[in-house]
mmCIF file of C-alpha atoms and ligand atoms in Angstrom:
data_model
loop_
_atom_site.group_PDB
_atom_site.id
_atom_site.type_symbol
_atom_site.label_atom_id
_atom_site.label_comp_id
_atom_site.label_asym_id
_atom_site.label_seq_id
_atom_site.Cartn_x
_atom_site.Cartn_y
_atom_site.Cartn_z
ATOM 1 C CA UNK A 1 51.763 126.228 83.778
ATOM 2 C CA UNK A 2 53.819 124.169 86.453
ATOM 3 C CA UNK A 3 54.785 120.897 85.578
ATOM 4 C CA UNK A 4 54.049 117.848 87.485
ATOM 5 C CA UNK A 5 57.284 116.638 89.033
ATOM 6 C CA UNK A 6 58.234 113.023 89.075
ATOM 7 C CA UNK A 7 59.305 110.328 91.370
ATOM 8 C CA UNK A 8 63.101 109.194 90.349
ATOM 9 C CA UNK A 9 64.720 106.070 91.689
ATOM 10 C CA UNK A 10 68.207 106.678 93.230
ATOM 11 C CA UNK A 11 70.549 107.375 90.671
ATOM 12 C CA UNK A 12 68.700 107.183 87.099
ATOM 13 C CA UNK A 13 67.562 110.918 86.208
ATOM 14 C CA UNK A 14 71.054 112.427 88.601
ATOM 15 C CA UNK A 15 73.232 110.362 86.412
ATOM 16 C CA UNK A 16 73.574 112.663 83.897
ATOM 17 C CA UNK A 17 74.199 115.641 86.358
ATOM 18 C CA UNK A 18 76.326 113.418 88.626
ATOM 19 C CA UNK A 19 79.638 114.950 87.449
ATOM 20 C CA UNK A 20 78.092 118.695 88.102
ATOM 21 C CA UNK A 21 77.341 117.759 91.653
ATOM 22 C CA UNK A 22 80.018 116.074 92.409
ATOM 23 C CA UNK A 23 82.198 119.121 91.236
ATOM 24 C CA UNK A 24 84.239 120.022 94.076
ATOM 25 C CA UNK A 25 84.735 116.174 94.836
ATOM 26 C CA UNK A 26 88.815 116.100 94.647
ATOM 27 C CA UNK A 27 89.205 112.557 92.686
ATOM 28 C CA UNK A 28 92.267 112.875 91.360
ATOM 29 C CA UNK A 29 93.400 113.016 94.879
ATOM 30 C CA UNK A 30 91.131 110.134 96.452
ATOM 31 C CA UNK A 31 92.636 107.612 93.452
ATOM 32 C CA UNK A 32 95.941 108.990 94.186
ATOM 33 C CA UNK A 33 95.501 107.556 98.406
ATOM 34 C CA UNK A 34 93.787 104.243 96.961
ATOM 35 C CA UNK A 35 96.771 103.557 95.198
ATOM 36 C CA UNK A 36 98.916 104.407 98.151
ATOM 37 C CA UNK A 37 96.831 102.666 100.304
ATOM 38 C CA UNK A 38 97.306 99.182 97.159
ATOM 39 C CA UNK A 39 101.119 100.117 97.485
ATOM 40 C CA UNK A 40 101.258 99.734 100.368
ATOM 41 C CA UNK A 41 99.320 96.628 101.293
ATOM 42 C CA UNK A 42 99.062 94.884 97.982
ATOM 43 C CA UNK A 43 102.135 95.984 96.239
ATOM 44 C CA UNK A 44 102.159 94.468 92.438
ATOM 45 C CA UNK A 45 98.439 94.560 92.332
ATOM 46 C CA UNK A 46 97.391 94.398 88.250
ATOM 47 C CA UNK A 47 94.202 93.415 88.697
ATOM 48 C CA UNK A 48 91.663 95.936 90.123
ATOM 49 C CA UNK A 49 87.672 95.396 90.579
ATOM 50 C CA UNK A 50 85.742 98.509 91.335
ATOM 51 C CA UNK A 51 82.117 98.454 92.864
ATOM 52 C CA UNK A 52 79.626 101.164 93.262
ATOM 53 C CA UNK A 53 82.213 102.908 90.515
ATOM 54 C CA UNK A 54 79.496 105.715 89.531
ATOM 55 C CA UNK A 55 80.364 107.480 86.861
ATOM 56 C CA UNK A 56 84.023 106.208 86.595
ATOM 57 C CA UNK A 57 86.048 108.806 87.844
ATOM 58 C CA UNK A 58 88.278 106.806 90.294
ATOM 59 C CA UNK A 59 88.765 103.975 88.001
ATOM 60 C CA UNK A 60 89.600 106.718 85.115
ATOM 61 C CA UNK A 61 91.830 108.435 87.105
ATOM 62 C CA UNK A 62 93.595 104.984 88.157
ATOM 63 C CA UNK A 63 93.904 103.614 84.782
ATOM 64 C CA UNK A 64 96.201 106.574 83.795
ATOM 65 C CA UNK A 65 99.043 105.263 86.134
ATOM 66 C CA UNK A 66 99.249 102.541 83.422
ATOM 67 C CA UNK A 67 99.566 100.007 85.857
ATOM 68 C CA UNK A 68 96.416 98.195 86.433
ATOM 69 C CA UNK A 69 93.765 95.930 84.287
ATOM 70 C CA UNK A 70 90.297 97.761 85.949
ATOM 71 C CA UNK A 71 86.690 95.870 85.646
ATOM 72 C CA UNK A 72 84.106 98.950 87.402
ATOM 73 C CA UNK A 73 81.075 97.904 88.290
ATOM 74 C CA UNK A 74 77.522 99.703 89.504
ATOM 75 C CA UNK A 75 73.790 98.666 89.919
ATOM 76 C CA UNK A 76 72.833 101.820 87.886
ATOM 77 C CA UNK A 77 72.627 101.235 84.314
ATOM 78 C CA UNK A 78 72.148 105.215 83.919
ATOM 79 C CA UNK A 79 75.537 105.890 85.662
ATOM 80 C CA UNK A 80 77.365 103.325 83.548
ATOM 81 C CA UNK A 81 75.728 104.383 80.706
ATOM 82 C CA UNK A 82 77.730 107.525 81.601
ATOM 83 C CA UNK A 83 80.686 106.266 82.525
ATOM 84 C CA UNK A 84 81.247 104.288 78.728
ATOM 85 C CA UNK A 85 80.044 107.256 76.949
ATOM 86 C CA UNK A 86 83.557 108.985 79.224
ATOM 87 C CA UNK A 87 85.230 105.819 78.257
ATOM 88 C CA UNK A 88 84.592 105.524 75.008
ATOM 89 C CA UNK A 89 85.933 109.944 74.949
ATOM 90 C CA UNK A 90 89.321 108.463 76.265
ATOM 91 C CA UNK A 91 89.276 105.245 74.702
ATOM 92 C CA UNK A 92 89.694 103.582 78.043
ATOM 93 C CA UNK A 93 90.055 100.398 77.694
ATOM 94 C CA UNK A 94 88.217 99.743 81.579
ATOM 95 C CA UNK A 95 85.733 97.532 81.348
ATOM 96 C CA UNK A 96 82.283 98.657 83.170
ATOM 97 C CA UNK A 97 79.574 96.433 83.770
ATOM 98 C CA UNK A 98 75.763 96.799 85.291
ATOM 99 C CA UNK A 99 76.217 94.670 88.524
ATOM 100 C CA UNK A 100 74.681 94.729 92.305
ATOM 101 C CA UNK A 101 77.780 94.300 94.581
ATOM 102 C CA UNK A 102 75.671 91.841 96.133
ATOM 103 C CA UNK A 103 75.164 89.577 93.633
ATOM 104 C CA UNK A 104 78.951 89.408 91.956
ATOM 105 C CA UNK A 105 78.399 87.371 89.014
ATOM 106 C CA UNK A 106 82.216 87.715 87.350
ATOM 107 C CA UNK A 107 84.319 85.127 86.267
ATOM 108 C CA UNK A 108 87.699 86.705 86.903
ATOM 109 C CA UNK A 109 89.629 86.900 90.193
ATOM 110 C CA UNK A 110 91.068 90.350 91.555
ATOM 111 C CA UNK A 111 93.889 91.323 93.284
ATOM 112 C CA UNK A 112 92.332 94.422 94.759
ATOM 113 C CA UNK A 113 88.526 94.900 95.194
ATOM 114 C CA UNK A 114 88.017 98.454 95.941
ATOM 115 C CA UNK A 115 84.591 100.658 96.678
ATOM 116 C CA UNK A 116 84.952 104.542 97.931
ATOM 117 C CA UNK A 117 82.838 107.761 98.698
ATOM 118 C CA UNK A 118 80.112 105.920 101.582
ATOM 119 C CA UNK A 119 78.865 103.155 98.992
ATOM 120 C CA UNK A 120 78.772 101.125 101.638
ATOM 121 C CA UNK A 121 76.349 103.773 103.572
ATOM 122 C CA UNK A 122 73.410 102.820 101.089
ATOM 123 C CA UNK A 123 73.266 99.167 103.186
ATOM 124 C CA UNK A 124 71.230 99.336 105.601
ATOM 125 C CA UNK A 125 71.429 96.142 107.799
ATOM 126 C CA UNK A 126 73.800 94.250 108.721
ATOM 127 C CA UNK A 127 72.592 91.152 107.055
ATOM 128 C CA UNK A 128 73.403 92.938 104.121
ATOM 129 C CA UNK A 129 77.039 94.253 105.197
ATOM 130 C CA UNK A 130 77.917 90.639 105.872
ATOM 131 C CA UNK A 131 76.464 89.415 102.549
ATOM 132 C CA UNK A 132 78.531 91.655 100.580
ATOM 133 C CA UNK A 133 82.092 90.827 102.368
ATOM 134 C CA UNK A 134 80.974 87.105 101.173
ATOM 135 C CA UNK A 135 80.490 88.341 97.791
ATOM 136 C CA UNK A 136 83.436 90.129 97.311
ATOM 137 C CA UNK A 137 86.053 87.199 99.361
ATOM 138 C CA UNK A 138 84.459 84.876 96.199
ATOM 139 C CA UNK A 139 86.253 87.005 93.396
ATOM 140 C CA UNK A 140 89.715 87.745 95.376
ATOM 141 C CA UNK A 141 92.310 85.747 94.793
ATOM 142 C CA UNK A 142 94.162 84.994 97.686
ATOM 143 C CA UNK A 143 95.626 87.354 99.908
ATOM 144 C CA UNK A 144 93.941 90.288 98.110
ATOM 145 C CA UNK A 145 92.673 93.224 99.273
ATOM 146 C CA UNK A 146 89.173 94.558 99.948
ATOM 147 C CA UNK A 147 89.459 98.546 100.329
ATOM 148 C CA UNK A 148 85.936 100.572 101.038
ATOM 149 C CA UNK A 149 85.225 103.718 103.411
ATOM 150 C CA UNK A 150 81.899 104.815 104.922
ATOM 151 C CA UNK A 151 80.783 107.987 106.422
ATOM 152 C CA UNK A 152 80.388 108.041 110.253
ATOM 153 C CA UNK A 153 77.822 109.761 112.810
ATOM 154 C CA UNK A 154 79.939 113.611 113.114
ATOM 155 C CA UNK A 155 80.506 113.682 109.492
ATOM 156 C CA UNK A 156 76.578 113.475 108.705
ATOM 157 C CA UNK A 157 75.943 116.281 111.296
ATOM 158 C CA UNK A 158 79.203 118.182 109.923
ATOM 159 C CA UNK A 159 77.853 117.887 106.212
ATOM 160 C CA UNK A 160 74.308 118.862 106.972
ATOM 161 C CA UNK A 161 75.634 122.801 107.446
ATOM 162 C CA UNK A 162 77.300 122.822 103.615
ATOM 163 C CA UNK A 163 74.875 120.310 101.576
ATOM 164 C CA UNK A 164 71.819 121.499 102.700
ATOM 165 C CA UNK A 165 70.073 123.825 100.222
ATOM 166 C CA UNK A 166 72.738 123.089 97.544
ATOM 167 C CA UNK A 167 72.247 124.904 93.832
ATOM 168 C CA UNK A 168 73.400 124.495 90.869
ATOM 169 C CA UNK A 169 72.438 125.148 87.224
ATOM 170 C CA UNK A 170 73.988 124.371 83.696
ATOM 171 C CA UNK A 171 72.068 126.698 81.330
ATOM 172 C CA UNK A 172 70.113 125.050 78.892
ATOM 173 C CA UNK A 173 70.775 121.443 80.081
ATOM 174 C CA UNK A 174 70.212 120.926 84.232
ATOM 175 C CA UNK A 175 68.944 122.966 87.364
ATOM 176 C CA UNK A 176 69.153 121.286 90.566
ATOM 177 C CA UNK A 177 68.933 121.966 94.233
ATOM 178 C CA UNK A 178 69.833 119.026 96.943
ATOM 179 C CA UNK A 179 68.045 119.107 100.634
ATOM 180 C CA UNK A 180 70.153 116.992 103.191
ATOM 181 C CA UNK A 181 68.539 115.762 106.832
ATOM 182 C CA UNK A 182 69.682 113.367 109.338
ATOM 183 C CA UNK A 183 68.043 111.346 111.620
ATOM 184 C CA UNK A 184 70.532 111.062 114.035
ATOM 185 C CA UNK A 185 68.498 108.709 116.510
ATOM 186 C CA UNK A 186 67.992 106.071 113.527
ATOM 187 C CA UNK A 187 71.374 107.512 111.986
ATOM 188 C CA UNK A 188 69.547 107.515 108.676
ATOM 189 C CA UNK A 189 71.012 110.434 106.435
ATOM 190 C CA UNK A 190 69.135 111.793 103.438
ATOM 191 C CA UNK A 191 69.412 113.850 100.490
ATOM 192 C CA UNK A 192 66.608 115.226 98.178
ATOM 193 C CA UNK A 193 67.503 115.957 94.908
ATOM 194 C CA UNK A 194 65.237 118.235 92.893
ATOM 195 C CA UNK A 195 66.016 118.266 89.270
ATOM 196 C CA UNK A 196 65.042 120.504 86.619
ATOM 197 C CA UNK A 197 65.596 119.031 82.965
ATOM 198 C CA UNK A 198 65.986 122.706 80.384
ATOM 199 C CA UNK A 199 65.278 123.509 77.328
ATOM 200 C CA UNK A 200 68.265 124.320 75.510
ATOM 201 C CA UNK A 201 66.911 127.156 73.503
ATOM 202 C CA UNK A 202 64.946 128.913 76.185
ATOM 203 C CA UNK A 203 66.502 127.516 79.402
ATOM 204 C CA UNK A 204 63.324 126.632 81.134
ATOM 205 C CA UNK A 205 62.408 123.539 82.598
ATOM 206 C CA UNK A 206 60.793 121.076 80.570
ATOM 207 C CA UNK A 207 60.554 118.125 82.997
ATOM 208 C CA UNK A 208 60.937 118.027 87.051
ATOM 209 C CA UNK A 209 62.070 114.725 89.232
ATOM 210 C CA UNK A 210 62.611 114.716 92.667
ATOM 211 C CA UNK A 211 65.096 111.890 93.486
ATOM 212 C CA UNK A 212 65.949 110.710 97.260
ATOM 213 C CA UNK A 213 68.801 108.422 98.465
ATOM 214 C CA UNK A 214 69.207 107.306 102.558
ATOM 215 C CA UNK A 215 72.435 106.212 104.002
ATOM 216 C CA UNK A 216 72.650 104.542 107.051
ATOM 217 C CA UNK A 217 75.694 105.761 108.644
ATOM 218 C CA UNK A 218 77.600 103.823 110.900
ATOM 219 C CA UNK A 219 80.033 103.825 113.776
ATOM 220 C CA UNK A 220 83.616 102.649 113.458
ATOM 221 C CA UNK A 221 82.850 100.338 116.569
ATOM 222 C CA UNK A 222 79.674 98.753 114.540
ATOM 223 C CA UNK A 223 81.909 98.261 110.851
ATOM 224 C CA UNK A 224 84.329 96.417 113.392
ATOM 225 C CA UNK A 225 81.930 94.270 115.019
ATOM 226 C CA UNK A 226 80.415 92.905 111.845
ATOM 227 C CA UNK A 227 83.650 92.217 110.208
ATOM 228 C CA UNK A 228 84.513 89.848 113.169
ATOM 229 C CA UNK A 229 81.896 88.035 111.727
ATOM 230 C CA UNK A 230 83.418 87.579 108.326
ATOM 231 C CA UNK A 231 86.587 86.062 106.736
ATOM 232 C CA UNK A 232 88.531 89.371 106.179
ATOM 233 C CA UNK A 233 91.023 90.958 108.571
ATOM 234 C CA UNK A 234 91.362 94.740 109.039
ATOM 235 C CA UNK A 235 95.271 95.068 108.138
ATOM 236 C CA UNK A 236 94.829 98.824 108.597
ATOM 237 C CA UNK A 237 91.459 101.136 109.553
ATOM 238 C CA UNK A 238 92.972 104.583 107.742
ATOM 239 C CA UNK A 239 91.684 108.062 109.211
ATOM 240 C CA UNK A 240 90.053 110.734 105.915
ATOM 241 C CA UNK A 241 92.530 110.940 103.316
ATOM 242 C CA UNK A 242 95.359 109.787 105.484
ATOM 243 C CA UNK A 243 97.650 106.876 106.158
ATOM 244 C CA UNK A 244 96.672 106.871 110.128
ATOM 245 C CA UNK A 245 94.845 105.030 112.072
ATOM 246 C CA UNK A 246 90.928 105.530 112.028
ATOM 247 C CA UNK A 247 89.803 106.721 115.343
ATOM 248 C CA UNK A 248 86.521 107.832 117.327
ATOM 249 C CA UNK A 249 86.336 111.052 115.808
ATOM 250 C CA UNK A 250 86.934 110.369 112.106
ATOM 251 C CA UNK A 251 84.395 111.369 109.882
ATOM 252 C CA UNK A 252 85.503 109.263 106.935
ATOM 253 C CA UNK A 253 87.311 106.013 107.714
ATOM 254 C CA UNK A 254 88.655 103.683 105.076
ATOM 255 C CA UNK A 255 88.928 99.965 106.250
ATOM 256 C CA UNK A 256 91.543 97.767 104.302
ATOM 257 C CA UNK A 257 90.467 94.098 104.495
ATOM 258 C CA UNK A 258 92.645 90.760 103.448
HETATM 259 C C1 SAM B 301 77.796 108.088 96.347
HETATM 260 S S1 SAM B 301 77.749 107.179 94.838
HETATM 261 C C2 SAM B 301 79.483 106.867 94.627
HETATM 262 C C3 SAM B 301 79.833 106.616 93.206
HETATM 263 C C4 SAM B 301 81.332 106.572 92.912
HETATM 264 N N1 SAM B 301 81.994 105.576 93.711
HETATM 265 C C5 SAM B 301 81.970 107.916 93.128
HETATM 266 O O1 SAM B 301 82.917 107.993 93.910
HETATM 267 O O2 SAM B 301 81.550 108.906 92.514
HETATM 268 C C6 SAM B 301 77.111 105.632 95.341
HETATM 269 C C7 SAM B 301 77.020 104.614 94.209
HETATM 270 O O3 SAM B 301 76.658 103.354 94.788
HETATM 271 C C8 SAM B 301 75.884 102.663 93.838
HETATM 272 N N2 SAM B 301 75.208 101.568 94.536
HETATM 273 C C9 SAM B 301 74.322 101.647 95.552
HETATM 274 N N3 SAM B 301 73.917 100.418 95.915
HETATM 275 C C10 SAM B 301 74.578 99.530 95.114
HETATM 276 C C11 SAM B 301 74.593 98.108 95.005
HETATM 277 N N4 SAM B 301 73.827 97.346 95.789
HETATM 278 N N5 SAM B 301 75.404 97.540 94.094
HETATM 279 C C12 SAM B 301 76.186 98.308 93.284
HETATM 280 N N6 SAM B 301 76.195 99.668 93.326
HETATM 281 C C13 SAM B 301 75.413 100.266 94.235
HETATM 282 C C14 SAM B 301 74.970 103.735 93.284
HETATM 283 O O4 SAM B 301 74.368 103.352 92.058
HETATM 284 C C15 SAM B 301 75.948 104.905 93.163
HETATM 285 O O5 SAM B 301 76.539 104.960 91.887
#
């Protein structure tokens, strides 16, 4: 018998296999370069506010330099959910919290507001884009830092060839395979998820969700424009993982904002 497979919204069921995807995602590495990037802009930074924090890898990874207070933050309940149940394996002491980034209800004020891997991809208008750079300049205190990176044009068309028809399975527990597309005329980039929940005695599916999530990828020359219509400043536009400039061809670029 086949089982009837089931609509997911983006990231509830692929929480709990958001770690196994994500498996060749170097993090140690990418919270190594946002503290590089914080030393070098925002040096003495204690006070760090993650959004779109996932799972919690970053921030995990960032709390063991044993130099910053961390408050990580996602609209998923399901991927915070899985991000304390890590925390609470570590006893981190990082404080994650169910929140939109654009609706930042927190009481504190941060030194350093950071956001990476394309969060900011999942906007899609600029309406929105401005909205949260006014959300985020309410909870930094003054002269701090607003660090985030998106995903341009080439590196959608690049990552179609290696995400497309992704597998994976964890006997007994998950099966999944991902579908990636993109729309490069309304530079709209897509990836199905479909996710097999196992049995853990017999390893065969016992419930099916197909879960989609759409990026809107943007050009470095269209980030630009819209932050000329905020507060912030670009004190750097950073190329990948590296401390040069952001240019035409990068595929990842990481904008640091004061
Ligand atoms: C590609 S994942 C990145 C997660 C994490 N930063 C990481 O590096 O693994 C994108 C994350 O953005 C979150 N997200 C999307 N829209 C959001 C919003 N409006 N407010 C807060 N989080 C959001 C999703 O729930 C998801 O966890």
């Amino acid at each position: 018998m086949s089982l009837a497979t089931q609509k997911s919204s983006p990231y509830t069921v692929i929480a709990d296999i958001y770690d196994l995807v994500m498996t060749d995602v170097d993090y140690e590495t990418w919270s190594d370069y946002i503290d590089e990037i914080i030393l070098q802009h925002k040096p003495k930074s204690v006070e760090l506010l993650e959004l779109a924090c996932g799972t919690g890898t970053i921030a995990f990874y960032l709390e063991e330099l044993d130099c910053y207070n961390i408050t990580a933050t996602d609209a998923s309940a399901d991927m915070i959910r899985i991000a304390k149940r890590k925390a609470a394996r570590v006893n981190s002491e990082i404080k994650f919290i169910t929140m939109n980034f654009l609706e930042i209800k927190l009481d504190k004020k941060f030194d350093v507001v950071y956001m990476v891997f394309d969060s900011l991809n999942y906007l899609h208008s600029n309406e929105e884009i401005l909205k949260l750079h006014s959300e985020v300049k309410k909870v930094l205190k003054p002269g701090g830092i607003f660090i985030y990176d998106f995903t341009t044009p080439r590196n959608s068309r690049k990552a179609i060839k290696y995400l497309n028809e992704e597998r994976r399975h964890l006997k007994g527990k998950f099966r999944y395979e991902r579908k990636s597309s993109y729309d490069a005329v309304n530079q709209i980039h897509t990836n199905k998820f479909h996710i097999e929940v196992m049995d853990p005695e017999s390893d065969e599916p016992t419930q099916v969700f197909e879960e989609e999530h759409q990026q809107k990828i943007y050009t470095f020359d269209h980030i630009k424009s819209l932050i000329k219509k905020t507060d912030f400043t670009i004190l750097q536009a950073y190329d990948g993982f590296e401390l040069k400039p952001a240019h035409k061809k990068s595929l990842r670029i990481t904008m640091v904002l004061q």
